[in-house]
């Protein structure tokens, strides 16, 4: 018997490579001649910058950097000073399965920063980056959705419709944001000493084939006040909304958008009206991994009443449901402070790589508190903490991805110590997955002997019996059983007496 397999395909992107690990680099920087010697390092911070990414056969290469700032107290002088330095990163990965046509997505997060005094004119700055890289290849998800036989024997086919959620597109967009910030209600600035930039992802929706996504650029600054020279803090935000074309008509998409800085330009300037303010220019790249729900027809079973068919069955994995939500994780600690804190100026929080284990979300934290003592001296105290929260996964769900959305720290003086609290918003993507058996190939093993097969079999339906299972067992068809017994398309009720005509 000649058999023809009917197939259908779905365009998608298959992940062929994934890498997640820390990278560490250090650089020495010399204090400029115009600045005083270093007496004591107060704190160090940094912002990740991506320069380039390149894929080749079996290789992925990234060039990046950390824009570092070190705040220190000068030797023999009052006040604070800052030193800026660039810590370069060059990351080369062996990537089996990656080709020059692969689509690369990366996320860089500064998880560690420290500065050590080598001598009063030189600092060693060390930065740790969490590097997350994924590569995708265009593929077609192909399934057998039916079978046709030549003239003669009829093949009965059981075709099921399954829900899948493949990655349908991997896209990126570069754009520039500009903004001006005013010190409304705050002391005016004479000098910017330190700043940090973070990007908080926002909402995602689609309009046809276009993906509309947003987010917020947050900048925190330390500056010297114009009149008094005292250290002051300020925070600013710039929201953005962007659109990119996916080349797919989307129905109910879910997208993970990674946004990184490619460059930043922050300057203290004179704004319109004559007051001092900050001009900011952010160069960004957003990378979107977009999944969408689709329906596939899958041939899950077949038989012939007159011939023996041998079917090779393989498992087709499916993502039946995906949900994304933000979970607040918290950590508390008491940190010793010497000299005693009189006023907290700033709490610096650097989140590490979050994870989900046994239903608990956790995120390591590096926390530094910059404070002023009673005699006006600036000091800092540091601690390592872990923020935790319940993942609250439903039955059958697993954590597909966890990433940090934002982190904020708070501190208050307490009897020679600091009570520190950190709140971290974690974006949790949960999936409920399953698989279904699908026929990959069918072989005709020859005819079967139908002599002695009864014309009609009387059966009492048992629990779990379906029209398909009964027709296959007793050499009939679902349509024939339904017609003879005046049944609908559903399974017969348990205990129902059925007449099952057989086909010879």
PDB file of C-alpha atoms in Angstrom, residues 456-462 465-467 470 474 481-482 484-487 491-493 495-501:
ATOM      1  CA  UNK A 456     -20.553  -7.199  14.823  1.00  0.00           C
ATOM      2  CA  UNK A 457     -19.178  -7.119  18.337  1.00  0.00           C
ATOM      3  CA  UNK A 458     -21.306  -6.203  21.356  1.00  0.00           C
ATOM      4  CA  UNK A 459     -19.322  -4.214  23.936  1.00  0.00           C
ATOM      5  CA  UNK A 460     -20.158  -2.507  27.209  1.00  0.00           C
ATOM      6  CA  UNK A 461     -18.164   0.773  27.315  1.00  0.00           C
ATOM      7  CA  UNK A 462     -15.647   0.962  30.141  1.00  0.00           C
ATOM      8  CA  UNK A 465     -13.109   4.171  26.268  1.00  0.00           C
ATOM      9  CA  UNK A 466     -13.349   6.532  23.303  1.00  0.00           C
ATOM     10  CA  UNK A 467     -14.774   6.096  19.825  1.00  0.00           C
ATOM     11  CA  UNK A 470     -12.971   1.131  20.407  1.00  0.00           C
ATOM     12  CA  UNK A 474     -12.536  -3.902  17.095  1.00  0.00           C
ATOM     13  CA  UNK A 481     -19.786   3.257  15.628  1.00  0.00           C
ATOM     14  CA  UNK A 482     -21.316   6.691  16.169  1.00  0.00           C
ATOM     15  CA  UNK A 484     -24.940   2.686  14.379  1.00  0.00           C
ATOM     16  CA  UNK A 485     -25.358   3.631  18.057  1.00  0.00           C
ATOM     17  CA  UNK A 486     -26.768   7.160  17.457  1.00  0.00           C
ATOM     18  CA  UNK A 487     -23.875   8.762  19.328  1.00  0.00           C
ATOM     19  CA  UNK A 491     -16.902   9.430  24.314  1.00  0.00           C
ATOM     20  CA  UNK A 492     -19.659   6.936  25.105  1.00  0.00           C
ATOM     21  CA  UNK A 493     -20.877   6.936  28.694  1.00  0.00           C
ATOM     22  CA  UNK A 495     -21.710   1.169  30.936  1.00  0.00           C
ATOM     23  CA  UNK A 496     -23.330   1.951  27.549  1.00  0.00           C
ATOM     24  CA  UNK A 497     -23.920  -1.179  25.437  1.00  0.00           C
ATOM     25  CA  UNK A 498     -22.524  -0.634  21.937  1.00  0.00           C
ATOM     26  CA  UNK A 499     -22.846  -2.476  18.655  1.00  0.00           C
ATOM     27  CA  UNK A 500     -19.540  -2.298  16.837  1.00  0.00           C
ATOM     28  CA  UNK A 501     -19.578  -3.356  13.169  1.00  0.00           C
TER      29      UNK A 501
END
